[in-house]
Amino acid sequence: MYIQGQIVDIANRRIYSGEIIVEQGKIVSITEKQHANTNYILPGFIDAPIHIESSMLVPSEFAKIAVLHGTVATISYPHEIANVLGKQGVYYMIENSKKVPLKFEGAHPGRKCR
């Protein structure tokens, strides 16, 4: 599959006409290519730090809304669910987050998020 558009290159601070080739759900190449497509292609956002539980949604439902706004991953702190349900609550959040393609990364105090 290929996608054409105006590619927003954040690292190099430029926008150019290009094409992205996707194979088996992964980007395999991004190249400059002239075309008439004027839609913009932007990198996804990583939301950090976040407490999914504060949204009053389980991770799979949170993801359905977050991806609409360009979020592709979160750095999540699950201490609220742990305070209420202990390890079982954290395990539930982990299992529920596996139902959607949005990536949920866990973090805890004292550990640097990268």
mmCIF file with all atom_site columns, C-alpha atoms in Angstrom:
data_model
loop_
_atom_site.group_PDB
_atom_site.id
_atom_site.type_symbol
_atom_site.label_atom_id
_atom_site.label_alt_id
_atom_site.label_comp_id
_atom_site.label_asym_id
_atom_site.label_entity_id
_atom_site.label_seq_id
_atom_site.pdbx_PDB_ins_code
_atom_site.Cartn_x
_atom_site.Cartn_y
_atom_site.Cartn_z
_atom_site.occupancy
_atom_site.B_iso_or_equiv
_atom_site.pdbx_formal_charge
_atom_site.auth_seq_id
_atom_site.auth_comp_id
_atom_site.auth_asym_id
_atom_site.auth_atom_id
_atom_site.pdbx_PDB_model_num
ATOM 1   C CA . MET A 1 1   ? 0.000   0.000  0.000  1.00 0.00 ? 1   MET A CA 1
ATOM 2   C CA . TYR A 1 2   ? 1.212   3.500  -0.654 1.00 0.00 ? 2   TYR A CA 1
ATOM 3   C CA . ILE A 1 3   ? 0.084   6.842  0.728  1.00 0.00 ? 3   ILE A CA 1
ATOM 4   C CA . GLN A 1 4   ? 0.812   10.161 -0.932 1.00 0.00 ? 4   GLN A CA 1
ATOM 5   C CA . GLY A 1 5   ? 0.630   13.599 0.627  1.00 0.00 ? 5   GLY A CA 1
ATOM 6   C CA . GLN A 1 6   ? 2.502   16.561 1.990  1.00 0.00 ? 6   GLN A CA 1
ATOM 7   C CA . ILE A 1 7   ? 4.873   15.011 4.535  1.00 0.00 ? 7   ILE A CA 1
ATOM 8   C CA . VAL A 1 8   ? 5.553   17.087 7.637  1.00 0.00 ? 8   VAL A CA 1
ATOM 9   C CA . ASP A 1 9   ? 9.171   16.365 8.569  1.00 0.00 ? 9   ASP A CA 1
ATOM 10  C CA . ILE A 1 10  ? 9.478   17.637 12.150 1.00 0.00 ? 10  ILE A CA 1
ATOM 11  C CA . ALA A 1 11  ? 13.164  16.756 12.559 1.00 0.00 ? 11  ALA A CA 1
ATOM 12  C CA . ASN A 1 12  ? 14.239  18.720 9.470  1.00 0.00 ? 12  ASN A CA 1
ATOM 13  C CA . ARG A 1 13  ? 11.595  21.448 9.817  1.00 0.00 ? 13  ARG A CA 1
ATOM 14  C CA . ARG A 1 14  ? 10.173  21.106 6.344  1.00 0.00 ? 14  ARG A CA 1
ATOM 15  C CA . ILE A 1 15  ? 7.130   19.947 4.427  1.00 0.00 ? 15  ILE A CA 1
ATOM 16  C CA . TYR A 1 16  ? 7.539   18.127 1.135  1.00 0.00 ? 16  TYR A CA 1
ATOM 17  C CA . SER A 1 17  ? 5.510   16.221 -1.428 1.00 0.00 ? 17  SER A CA 1
ATOM 18  C CA . GLY A 1 18  ? 6.126   12.537 -0.816 1.00 0.00 ? 18  GLY A CA 1
ATOM 19  C CA . GLU A 1 19  ? 5.032   8.950  -0.712 1.00 0.00 ? 19  GLU A CA 1
ATOM 20  C CA . ILE A 1 20  ? 4.977   6.414  2.119  1.00 0.00 ? 20  ILE A CA 1
ATOM 21  C CA . ILE A 1 21  ? 5.026   2.696  1.371  1.00 0.00 ? 21  ILE A CA 1
ATOM 22  C CA . VAL A 1 22  ? 3.448   0.391  3.973  1.00 0.00 ? 22  VAL A CA 1
ATOM 23  C CA . GLU A 1 23  ? 3.921   -3.386 3.983  1.00 0.00 ? 23  GLU A CA 1
ATOM 24  C CA . GLN A 1 24  ? 2.360   -5.719 6.541  1.00 0.00 ? 24  GLN A CA 1
ATOM 25  C CA . GLY A 1 25  ? 1.296   -2.767 8.689  1.00 0.00 ? 25  GLY A CA 1
ATOM 26  C CA . LYS A 1 26  ? 4.802   -1.228 8.861  1.00 0.00 ? 26  LYS A CA 1
ATOM 27  C CA . ILE A 1 27  ? 6.268   1.789  7.090  1.00 0.00 ? 27  ILE A CA 1
ATOM 28  C CA . VAL A 1 28  ? 9.065   0.512  4.838  1.00 0.00 ? 28  VAL A CA 1
ATOM 29  C CA . SER A 1 29  ? 9.963   3.727  3.024  1.00 0.00 ? 29  SER A CA 1
ATOM 30  C CA . ILE A 1 30  ? 9.319   7.447  2.888  1.00 0.00 ? 30  ILE A CA 1
ATOM 31  C CA . THR A 1 31  ? 10.445  9.193  -0.302 1.00 0.00 ? 31  THR A CA 1
ATOM 32  C CA . GLU A 1 32  ? 10.065  12.562 -1.960 1.00 0.00 ? 32  GLU A CA 1
ATOM 33  C CA . LYS A 1 33  ? 7.728   12.281 -4.935 1.00 0.00 ? 33  LYS A CA 1
ATOM 34  C CA . GLN A 1 34  ? 5.801   14.926 -6.835 1.00 0.00 ? 34  GLN A CA 1
ATOM 35  C CA . HIS A 1 35  ? 2.026   14.443 -6.987 1.00 0.00 ? 35  HIS A CA 1
ATOM 36  C CA . ALA A 1 36  ? -1.171  16.474 -6.735 1.00 0.00 ? 36  ALA A CA 1
ATOM 37  C CA . ASN A 1 37  ? -2.278  15.269 -3.263 1.00 0.00 ? 37  ASN A CA 1
ATOM 38  C CA . THR A 1 38  ? -2.480  18.206 -0.845 1.00 0.00 ? 38  THR A CA 1
ATOM 39  C CA . ASN A 1 39  ? -3.376  16.258 2.329  1.00 0.00 ? 39  ASN A CA 1
ATOM 40  C CA . TYR A 1 40  ? -0.846  16.471 5.140  1.00 0.00 ? 40  TYR A CA 1
ATOM 41  C CA . ILE A 1 41  ? 0.845   13.419 6.667  1.00 0.00 ? 41  ILE A CA 1
ATOM 42  C CA . LEU A 1 42  ? 2.012   13.998 10.238 1.00 0.00 ? 42  LEU A CA 1
ATOM 43  C CA . PRO A 1 43  ? 3.878   11.861 12.768 1.00 0.00 ? 43  PRO A CA 1
ATOM 44  C CA . GLY A 1 44  ? 1.766   10.406 15.579 1.00 0.00 ? 44  GLY A CA 1
ATOM 45  C CA . PHE A 1 45  ? 1.699   11.894 19.064 1.00 0.00 ? 45  PHE A CA 1
ATOM 46  C CA . ILE A 1 46  ? 2.888   10.189 22.260 1.00 0.00 ? 46  ILE A CA 1
ATOM 47  C CA . ASP A 1 47  ? 0.888   11.363 25.282 1.00 0.00 ? 47  ASP A CA 1
ATOM 48  C CA . ALA A 1 48  ? 2.917   11.366 28.492 1.00 0.00 ? 48  ALA A CA 1
ATOM 49  C CA . PRO A 1 49  ? 2.436   11.109 31.366 1.00 0.00 ? 49  PRO A CA 1
ATOM 50  C CA . ILE A 1 50  ? -1.158  9.991  31.479 1.00 0.00 ? 50  ILE A CA 1
ATOM 51  C CA . HIS A 1 51  ? -3.510  8.324  33.938 1.00 0.00 ? 51  HIS A CA 1
ATOM 52  C CA . ILE A 1 52  ? -5.996  6.382  31.805 1.00 0.00 ? 52  ILE A CA 1
ATOM 53  C CA . GLU A 1 53  ? -8.203  5.813  34.838 1.00 0.00 ? 53  GLU A CA 1
ATOM 54  C CA . SER A 1 54  ? -8.791  9.570  35.194 1.00 0.00 ? 54  SER A CA 1
ATOM 55  C CA . SER A 1 55  ? -10.598 9.486  31.856 1.00 0.00 ? 55  SER A CA 1
ATOM 56  C CA . MET A 1 56  ? -13.114 7.079  33.487 1.00 0.00 ? 56  MET A CA 1
ATOM 57  C CA . LEU A 1 57  ? -12.540 4.750  30.513 1.00 0.00 ? 57  LEU A CA 1
ATOM 58  C CA . VAL A 1 58  ? -10.809 1.412  30.127 1.00 0.00 ? 58  VAL A CA 1
ATOM 59  C CA . PRO A 1 59  ? -7.727  1.545  27.847 1.00 0.00 ? 59  PRO A CA 1
ATOM 60  C CA . SER A 1 60  ? -9.515  0.115  24.796 1.00 0.00 ? 60  SER A CA 1
ATOM 61  C CA . GLU A 1 61  ? -12.222 2.814  24.947 1.00 0.00 ? 61  GLU A CA 1
ATOM 62  C CA . PHE A 1 62  ? -9.682  5.559  25.683 1.00 0.00 ? 62  PHE A CA 1
ATOM 63  C CA . ALA A 1 63  ? -7.734  4.469  22.587 1.00 0.00 ? 63  ALA A CA 1
ATOM 64  C CA . LYS A 1 64  ? -10.777 4.796  20.308 1.00 0.00 ? 64  LYS A CA 1
ATOM 65  C CA . ILE A 1 65  ? -10.960 8.494  21.168 1.00 0.00 ? 65  ILE A CA 1
ATOM 66  C CA . ALA A 1 66  ? -7.233  9.247  21.408 1.00 0.00 ? 66  ALA A CA 1
ATOM 67  C CA . VAL A 1 67  ? -6.384  7.939  17.927 1.00 0.00 ? 67  VAL A CA 1
ATOM 68  C CA . LEU A 1 68  ? -8.913  10.331 16.388 1.00 0.00 ? 68  LEU A CA 1
ATOM 69  C CA . HIS A 1 69  ? -6.630  13.151 17.543 1.00 0.00 ? 69  HIS A CA 1
ATOM 70  C CA . GLY A 1 70  ? -3.367  11.649 16.284 1.00 0.00 ? 70  GLY A CA 1
ATOM 71  C CA . THR A 1 71  ? -2.227  9.870  19.456 1.00 0.00 ? 71  THR A CA 1
ATOM 72  C CA . VAL A 1 72  ? -0.420  6.600  18.696 1.00 0.00 ? 72  VAL A CA 1
ATOM 73  C CA . ALA A 1 73  ? 1.014   5.812  22.139 1.00 0.00 ? 73  ALA A CA 1
ATOM 74  C CA . THR A 1 74  ? 0.869   6.772  25.803 1.00 0.00 ? 74  THR A CA 1
ATOM 75  C CA . ILE A 1 75  ? 3.202   6.573  28.766 1.00 0.00 ? 75  ILE A CA 1
ATOM 76  C CA . SER A 1 76  ? 0.736   5.441  31.398 1.00 0.00 ? 76  SER A CA 1
ATOM 77  C CA . TYR A 1 77  ? 0.887   5.510  35.174 1.00 0.00 ? 77  TYR A CA 1
ATOM 78  C CA . PRO A 1 78  ? -1.541  2.861  36.480 1.00 0.00 ? 78  PRO A CA 1
ATOM 79  C CA . HIS A 1 79  ? -1.245  3.694  40.182 1.00 0.00 ? 79  HIS A CA 1
ATOM 80  C CA . GLU A 1 80  ? -4.876  4.808  40.506 1.00 0.00 ? 80  GLU A CA 1
ATOM 81  C CA . ILE A 1 81  ? -6.219  1.394  39.487 1.00 0.00 ? 81  ILE A CA 1
ATOM 82  C CA . ALA A 1 82  ? -3.557  -0.253 41.654 1.00 0.00 ? 82  ALA A CA 1
ATOM 83  C CA . ASN A 1 83  ? -4.710  1.760  44.674 1.00 0.00 ? 83  ASN A CA 1
ATOM 84  C CA . VAL A 1 84  ? -8.268  0.503  44.187 1.00 0.00 ? 84  VAL A CA 1
ATOM 85  C CA . LEU A 1 85  ? -7.855  -3.047 42.859 1.00 0.00 ? 85  LEU A CA 1
ATOM 86  C CA . GLY A 1 86  ? -4.195  -3.895 43.459 1.00 0.00 ? 86  GLY A CA 1
ATOM 87  C CA . LYS A 1 87  ? -2.256  -6.053 41.014 1.00 0.00 ? 87  LYS A CA 1
ATOM 88  C CA . GLN A 1 88  ? -5.447  -7.496 39.529 1.00 0.00 ? 88  GLN A CA 1
ATOM 89  C CA . GLY A 1 89  ? -6.498  -4.014 38.416 1.00 0.00 ? 89  GLY A CA 1
ATOM 90  C CA . VAL A 1 90  ? -3.145  -3.394 36.749 1.00 0.00 ? 90  VAL A CA 1
ATOM 91  C CA . TYR A 1 91  ? -3.301  -6.791 35.016 1.00 0.00 ? 91  TYR A CA 1
ATOM 92  C CA . TYR A 1 92  ? -6.806  -5.962 33.795 1.00 0.00 ? 92  TYR A CA 1
ATOM 93  C CA . MET A 1 93  ? -5.594  -2.650 32.335 1.00 0.00 ? 93  MET A CA 1
ATOM 94  C CA . ILE A 1 94  ? -2.698  -4.408 30.575 1.00 0.00 ? 94  ILE A CA 1
ATOM 95  C CA . GLU A 1 95  ? -4.917  -7.105 29.073 1.00 0.00 ? 95  GLU A CA 1
ATOM 96  C CA . ASN A 1 96  ? -7.590  -4.616 28.020 1.00 0.00 ? 96  ASN A CA 1
ATOM 97  C CA . SER A 1 97  ? -5.001  -2.404 26.297 1.00 0.00 ? 97  SER A CA 1
ATOM 98  C CA . LYS A 1 98  ? -3.967  -5.320 24.065 1.00 0.00 ? 98  LYS A CA 1
ATOM 99  C CA . LYS A 1 99  ? -7.323  -5.109 22.236 1.00 0.00 ? 99  LYS A CA 1
ATOM 100 C CA . VAL A 1 100 ? -6.344  -1.994 20.273 1.00 0.00 ? 100 VAL A CA 1
ATOM 101 C CA . PRO A 1 101 ? -3.374  -0.903 18.133 1.00 0.00 ? 101 PRO A CA 1
ATOM 102 C CA . LEU A 1 102 ? -2.591  2.151  20.307 1.00 0.00 ? 102 LEU A CA 1
ATOM 103 C CA . LYS A 1 103 ? 0.587   1.407  22.284 1.00 0.00 ? 103 LYS A CA 1
ATOM 104 C CA . PHE A 1 104 ? 0.370   1.744  26.062 1.00 0.00 ? 104 PHE A CA 1
ATOM 105 C CA . GLU A 1 105 ? 3.740   1.893  27.805 1.00 0.00 ? 105 GLU A CA 1
ATOM 106 C CA . GLY A 1 106 ? 3.895   1.675  31.573 1.00 0.00 ? 106 GLY A CA 1
ATOM 107 C CA . ALA A 1 107 ? 5.982   3.932  33.753 1.00 0.00 ? 107 ALA A CA 1
ATOM 108 C CA . HIS A 1 108 ? 6.580   4.255  37.430 1.00 0.00 ? 108 HIS A CA 1
ATOM 109 C CA . PRO A 1 109 ? 8.248   6.812  39.710 1.00 0.00 ? 109 PRO A CA 1
ATOM 110 C CA . GLY A 1 110 ? 12.026  6.604  39.645 1.00 0.00 ? 110 GLY A CA 1
ATOM 111 C CA . ARG A 1 111 ? 12.093  5.203  36.108 1.00 0.00 ? 111 ARG A CA 1
ATOM 112 C CA . LYS A 1 112 ? 12.917  7.562  33.286 1.00 0.00 ? 112 LYS A CA 1
ATOM 113 C CA . CYS A 1 113 ? 10.509  7.559  30.353 1.00 0.00 ? 113 CYS A CA 1
ATOM 114 C CA . ARG A 1 114 ? 12.327  7.352  27.039 1.00 0.00 ? 114 ARG A CA 1
#
